[in-house]
Short mmCIF file of C-alpha atoms in Angstrom, two decimals:
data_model
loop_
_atom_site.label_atom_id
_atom_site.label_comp_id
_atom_site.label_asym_id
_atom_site.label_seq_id
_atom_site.Cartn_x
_atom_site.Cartn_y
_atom_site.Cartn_z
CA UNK A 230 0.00 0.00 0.00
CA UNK A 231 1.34 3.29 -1.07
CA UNK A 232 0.24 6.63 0.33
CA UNK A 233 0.20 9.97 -1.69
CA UNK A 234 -2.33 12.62 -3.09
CA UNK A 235 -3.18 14.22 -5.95
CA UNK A 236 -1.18 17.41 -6.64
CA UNK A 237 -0.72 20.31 -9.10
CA UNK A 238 0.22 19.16 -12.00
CA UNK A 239 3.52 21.12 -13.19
CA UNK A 240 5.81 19.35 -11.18
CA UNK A 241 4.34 16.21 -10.14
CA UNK A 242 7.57 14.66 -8.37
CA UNK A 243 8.72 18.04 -6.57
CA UNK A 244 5.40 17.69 -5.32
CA UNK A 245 5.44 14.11 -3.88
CA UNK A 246 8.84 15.17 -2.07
CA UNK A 247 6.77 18.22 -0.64
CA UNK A 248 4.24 15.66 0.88
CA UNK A 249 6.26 12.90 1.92
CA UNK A 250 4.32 11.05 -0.99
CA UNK A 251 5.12 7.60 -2.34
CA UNK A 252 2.23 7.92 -4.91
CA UNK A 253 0.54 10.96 -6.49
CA UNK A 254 -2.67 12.02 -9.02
CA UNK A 255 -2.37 14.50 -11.60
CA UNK A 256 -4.59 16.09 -14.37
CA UNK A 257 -2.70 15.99 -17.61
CA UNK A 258 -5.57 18.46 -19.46
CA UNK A 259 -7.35 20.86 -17.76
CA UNK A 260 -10.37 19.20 -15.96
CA UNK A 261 -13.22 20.78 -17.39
CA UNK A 262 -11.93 20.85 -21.13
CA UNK A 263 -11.91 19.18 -24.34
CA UNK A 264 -8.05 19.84 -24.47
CA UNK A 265 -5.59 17.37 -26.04
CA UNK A 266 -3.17 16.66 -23.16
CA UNK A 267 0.45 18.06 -23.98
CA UNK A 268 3.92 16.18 -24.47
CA UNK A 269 5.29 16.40 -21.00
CA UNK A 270 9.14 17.61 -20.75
CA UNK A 271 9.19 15.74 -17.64
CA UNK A 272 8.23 11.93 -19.21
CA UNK A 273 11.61 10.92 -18.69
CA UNK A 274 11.66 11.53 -15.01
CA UNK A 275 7.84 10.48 -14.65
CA UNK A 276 8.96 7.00 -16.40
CA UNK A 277 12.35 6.84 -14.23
CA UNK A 278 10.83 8.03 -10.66
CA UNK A 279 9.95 5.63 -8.03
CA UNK A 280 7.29 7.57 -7.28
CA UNK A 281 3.88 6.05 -9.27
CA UNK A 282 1.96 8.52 -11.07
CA UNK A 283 -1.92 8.16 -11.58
CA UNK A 284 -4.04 9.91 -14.35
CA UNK A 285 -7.14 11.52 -13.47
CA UNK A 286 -8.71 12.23 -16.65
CA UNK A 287 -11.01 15.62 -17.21
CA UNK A 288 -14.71 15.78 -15.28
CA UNK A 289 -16.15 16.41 -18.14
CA UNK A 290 -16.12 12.70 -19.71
CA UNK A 291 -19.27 11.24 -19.95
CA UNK A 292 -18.89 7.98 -22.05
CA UNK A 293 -21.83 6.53 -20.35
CA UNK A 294 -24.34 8.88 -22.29
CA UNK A 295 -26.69 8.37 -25.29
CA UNK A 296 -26.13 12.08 -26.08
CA UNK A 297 -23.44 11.54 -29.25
CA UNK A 298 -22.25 15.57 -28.61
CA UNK A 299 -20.89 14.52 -25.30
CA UNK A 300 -20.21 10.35 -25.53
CA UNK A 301 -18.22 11.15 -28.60
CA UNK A 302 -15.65 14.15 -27.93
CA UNK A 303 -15.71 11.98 -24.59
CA UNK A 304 -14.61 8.88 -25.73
CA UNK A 305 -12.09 10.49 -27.98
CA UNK A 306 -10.75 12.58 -25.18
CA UNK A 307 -10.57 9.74 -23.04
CA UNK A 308 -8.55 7.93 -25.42
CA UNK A 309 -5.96 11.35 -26.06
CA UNK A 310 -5.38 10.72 -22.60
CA UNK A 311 -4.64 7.22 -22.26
CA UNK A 312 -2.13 7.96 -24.55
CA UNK A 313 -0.77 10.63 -22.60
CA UNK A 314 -0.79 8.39 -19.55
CA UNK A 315 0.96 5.49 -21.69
CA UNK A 316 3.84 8.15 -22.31
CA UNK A 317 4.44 8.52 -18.82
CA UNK A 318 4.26 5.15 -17.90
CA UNK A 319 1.21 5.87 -15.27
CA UNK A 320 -0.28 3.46 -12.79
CA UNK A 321 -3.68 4.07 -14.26
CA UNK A 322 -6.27 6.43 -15.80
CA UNK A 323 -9.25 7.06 -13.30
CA UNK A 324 -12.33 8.51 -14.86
CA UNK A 325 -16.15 9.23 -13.11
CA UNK A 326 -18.38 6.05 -14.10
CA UNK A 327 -21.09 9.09 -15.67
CA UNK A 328 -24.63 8.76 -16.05
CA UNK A 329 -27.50 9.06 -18.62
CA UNK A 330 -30.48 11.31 -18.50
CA UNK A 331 -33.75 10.80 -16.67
CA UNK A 332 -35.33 9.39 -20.12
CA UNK A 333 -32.78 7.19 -20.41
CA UNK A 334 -32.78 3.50 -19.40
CA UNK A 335 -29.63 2.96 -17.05
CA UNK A 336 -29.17 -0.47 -19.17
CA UNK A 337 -27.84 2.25 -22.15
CA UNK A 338 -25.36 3.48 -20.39
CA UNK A 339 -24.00 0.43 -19.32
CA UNK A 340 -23.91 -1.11 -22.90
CA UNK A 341 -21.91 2.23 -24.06
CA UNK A 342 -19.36 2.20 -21.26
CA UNK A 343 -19.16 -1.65 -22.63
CA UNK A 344 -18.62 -0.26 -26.13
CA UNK A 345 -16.26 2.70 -25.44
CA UNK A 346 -14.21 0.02 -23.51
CA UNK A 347 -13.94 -2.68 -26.32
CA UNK A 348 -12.66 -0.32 -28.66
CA UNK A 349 -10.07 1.63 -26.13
CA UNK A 350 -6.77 -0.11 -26.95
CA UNK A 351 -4.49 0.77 -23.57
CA UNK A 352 -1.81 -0.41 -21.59
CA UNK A 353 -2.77 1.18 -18.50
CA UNK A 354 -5.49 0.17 -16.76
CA UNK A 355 -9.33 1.86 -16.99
CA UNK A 356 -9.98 2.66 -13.30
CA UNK A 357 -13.92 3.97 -13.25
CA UNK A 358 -14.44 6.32 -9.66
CA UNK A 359 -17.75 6.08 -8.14
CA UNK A 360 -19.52 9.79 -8.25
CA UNK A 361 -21.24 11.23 -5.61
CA UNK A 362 -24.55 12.49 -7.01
CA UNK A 363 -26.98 11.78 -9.74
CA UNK A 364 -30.17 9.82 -9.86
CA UNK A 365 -29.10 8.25 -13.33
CA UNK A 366 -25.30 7.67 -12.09
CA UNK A 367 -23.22 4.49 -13.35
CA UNK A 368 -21.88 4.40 -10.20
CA UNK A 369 -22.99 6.06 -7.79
CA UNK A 370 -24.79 3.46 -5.78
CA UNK A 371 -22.74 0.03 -4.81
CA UNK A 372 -26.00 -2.21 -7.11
CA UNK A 373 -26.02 -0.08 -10.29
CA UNK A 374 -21.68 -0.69 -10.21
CA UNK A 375 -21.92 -4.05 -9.98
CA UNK A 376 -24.36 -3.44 -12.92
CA UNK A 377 -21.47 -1.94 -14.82
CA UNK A 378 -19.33 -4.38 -13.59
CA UNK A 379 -21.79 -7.26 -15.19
CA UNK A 380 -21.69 -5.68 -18.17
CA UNK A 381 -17.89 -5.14 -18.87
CA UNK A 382 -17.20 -8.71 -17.93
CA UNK A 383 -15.14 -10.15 -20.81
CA UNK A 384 -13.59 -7.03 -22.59
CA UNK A 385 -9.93 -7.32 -23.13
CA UNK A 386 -9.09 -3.47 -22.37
CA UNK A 387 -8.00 -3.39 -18.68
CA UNK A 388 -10.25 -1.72 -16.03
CA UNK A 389 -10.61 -1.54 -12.27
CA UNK A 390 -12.33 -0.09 -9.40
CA UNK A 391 -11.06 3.57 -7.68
CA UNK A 392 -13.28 4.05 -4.74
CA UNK A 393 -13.83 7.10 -3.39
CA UNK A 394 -14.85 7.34 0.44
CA UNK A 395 -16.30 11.37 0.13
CA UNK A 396 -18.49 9.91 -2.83
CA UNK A 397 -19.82 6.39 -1.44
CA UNK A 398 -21.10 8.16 1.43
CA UNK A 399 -22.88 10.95 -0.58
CA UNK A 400 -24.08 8.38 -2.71
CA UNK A 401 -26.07 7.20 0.75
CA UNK A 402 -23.98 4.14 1.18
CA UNK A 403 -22.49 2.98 3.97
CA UNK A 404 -18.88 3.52 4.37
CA UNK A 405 -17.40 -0.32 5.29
CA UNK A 406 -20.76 -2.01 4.27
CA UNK A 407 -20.39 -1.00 0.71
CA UNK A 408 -17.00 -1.54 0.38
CA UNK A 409 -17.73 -4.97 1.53
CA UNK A 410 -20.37 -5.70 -0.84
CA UNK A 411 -18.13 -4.43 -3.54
CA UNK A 412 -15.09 -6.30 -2.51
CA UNK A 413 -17.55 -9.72 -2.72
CA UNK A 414 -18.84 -8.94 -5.69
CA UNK A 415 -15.84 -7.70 -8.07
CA UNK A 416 -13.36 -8.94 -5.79
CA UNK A 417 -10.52 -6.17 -5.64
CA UNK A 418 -10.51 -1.71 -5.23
CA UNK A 419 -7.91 -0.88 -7.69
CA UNK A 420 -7.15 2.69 -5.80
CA UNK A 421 -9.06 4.54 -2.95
CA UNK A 422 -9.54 8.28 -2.87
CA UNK A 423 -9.48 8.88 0.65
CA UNK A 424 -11.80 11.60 1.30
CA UNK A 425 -13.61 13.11 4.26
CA UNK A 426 -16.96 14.53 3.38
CA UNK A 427 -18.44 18.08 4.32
CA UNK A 428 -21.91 16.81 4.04
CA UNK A 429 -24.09 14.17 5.76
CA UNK A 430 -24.74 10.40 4.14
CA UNK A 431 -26.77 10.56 1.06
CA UNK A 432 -26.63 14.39 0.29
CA UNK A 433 -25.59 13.71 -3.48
CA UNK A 434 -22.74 16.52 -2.74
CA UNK A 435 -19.34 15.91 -3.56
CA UNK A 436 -17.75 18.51 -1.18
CA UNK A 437 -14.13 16.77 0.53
CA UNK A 438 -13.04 17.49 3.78
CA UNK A 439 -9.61 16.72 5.40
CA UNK A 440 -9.56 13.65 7.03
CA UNK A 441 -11.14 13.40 10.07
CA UNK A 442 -12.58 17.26 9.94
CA UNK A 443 -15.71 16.22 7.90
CA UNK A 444 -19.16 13.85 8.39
CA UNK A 445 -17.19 10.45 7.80
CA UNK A 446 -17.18 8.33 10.36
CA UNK A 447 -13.20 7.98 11.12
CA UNK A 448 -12.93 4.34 11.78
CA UNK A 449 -14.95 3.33 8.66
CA UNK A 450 -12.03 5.81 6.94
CA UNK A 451 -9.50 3.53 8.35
CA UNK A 452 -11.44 0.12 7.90
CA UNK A 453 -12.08 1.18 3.97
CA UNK A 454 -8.20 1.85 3.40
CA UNK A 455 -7.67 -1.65 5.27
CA UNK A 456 -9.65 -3.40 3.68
CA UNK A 457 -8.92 -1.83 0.36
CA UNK A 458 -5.07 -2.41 0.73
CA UNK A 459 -4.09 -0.78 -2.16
CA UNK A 460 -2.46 2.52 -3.46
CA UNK A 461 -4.72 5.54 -1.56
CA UNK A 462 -4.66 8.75 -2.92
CA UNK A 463 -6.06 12.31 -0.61
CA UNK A 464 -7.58 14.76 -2.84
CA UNK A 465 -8.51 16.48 0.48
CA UNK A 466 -8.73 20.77 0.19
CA UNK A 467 -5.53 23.05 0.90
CA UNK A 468 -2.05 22.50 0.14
CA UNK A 469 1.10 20.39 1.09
CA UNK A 470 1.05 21.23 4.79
CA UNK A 471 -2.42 20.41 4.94
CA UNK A 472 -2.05 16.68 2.61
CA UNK A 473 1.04 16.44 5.41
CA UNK A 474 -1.09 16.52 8.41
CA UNK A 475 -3.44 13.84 6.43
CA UNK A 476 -1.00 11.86 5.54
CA UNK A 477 -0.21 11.96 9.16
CA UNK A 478 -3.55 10.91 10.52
CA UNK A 479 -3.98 7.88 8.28
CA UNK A 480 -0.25 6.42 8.64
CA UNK A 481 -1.02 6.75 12.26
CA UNK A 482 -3.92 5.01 12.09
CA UNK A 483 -3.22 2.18 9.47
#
């Protein structure tokens, strides 16, 4: 299990040495943008460094809908930054499972995340995130994922799981419970994103909170990364000394 958090994205490793960080997220394209991710001057390094390097790719993906003006410039944006993640030799590209509108049968969404995934050639793994809000969400809720799940069985692309605590709990599950019922069901979490949450269980509202400052339960935190026991990311709020003092609290408690 490796401990980091995602960071700004200019100088991913300076930033891991900031936080004490043995793993760390970045953005390669700006998260709320169609943009082409850019040839990084730092591949070298990325590909050399000790230090493994996830992808979060843009918010604005939404492979999961039947709307062709977003599922299209989606999947092809998803795919720009594969590649870019491929260059830099990442651990995997994490992107939010989506949803389809309230018109929509959920079963369409599942059979286009199926399709986007069977014709997405990578070498670093898929990992869908469980979102915090939506009635029509992919995965917001632990049955509608193992939906998803059901439905990607079989495709040769690889995928996993990234679980994020702040988001499970929106989503009105609870904390260890879910996780449990995942872990039976699909049988490993890929990468946590270890989140506190500002808001109570079920609100739909994906605000973070530093770890142990939010609605969370803090055991359930602990039991989640345990039973997890895999890479764990913070994308908690503030900067370095604040992912620090995180950091802190959770290898204290693990």
């Amino acid at each position: 299990m490796r401990l980091g958090a995602h960071v700004p994205t200019a100088d991913p490793l300076a930033e891991a040495a900031a936080r004490d960080a043995e793993v760390v997220q970045v953005f390669l394209s700006p998260p709320q943008s169609w943009k082409k991710p850019k040839d990084r001057d730092d591949a070298d390094a990325l590909r050399a460094s000790e230090v493994a390097v996830y992808v979060h790719a843009p918010y604005i993906i939404n492979v999961a809908t039947t709307n062709n003006r977003v599922r299209h410039p989606s999947r092809s944006n998803l795919e720009q930054t594969v590649r870019a993640a491929e260059a830099i030799e990442a651990a995997g590209v994490i992107v939010h499972g989506g949803h389809v509108t309230d018109d929509d049968d959920p079963a369409a969404g599942f059979a286009n995340w199926r399709a986007t995934l069977d014709r997405l050639e990578s070498t670093v793994p898929i990992l869908i995130e469980n979102t915090a809000g939506g009635t029509n969400a992919m995965a917001r809720e632990v049955e509608p994922i193992l939906r998803l799940w059901d439905a990607l069985d079989g495709t040769d692309t690889p995928y996993g799981f990234c679980l994020d605590t702040c988001h499970l709990h929106a989503g009105g599950e609870e904390l260890v419970d879910g996780t449990q019922r995942l872990l039976d069901r699909i049988g490993t979490i890929d990468l946590v994103h270890l989140n506190d949450s500002k808001d109570e269980r079920g609100s739909g509202r994906d605000r973070h909170q530093n770890l142990g400052a939010g609605q969370v339960d803090p055991d359930a935190l602990v039991e989640v990364v345990r039973m997890a026991d895999t890479d764990t990311l913070l994308e908690t709020p503030g900067d370095a000394a604040d992912h620090i003092s995180d950091l802190a609290w959770i290898r204290e408690r693990r």
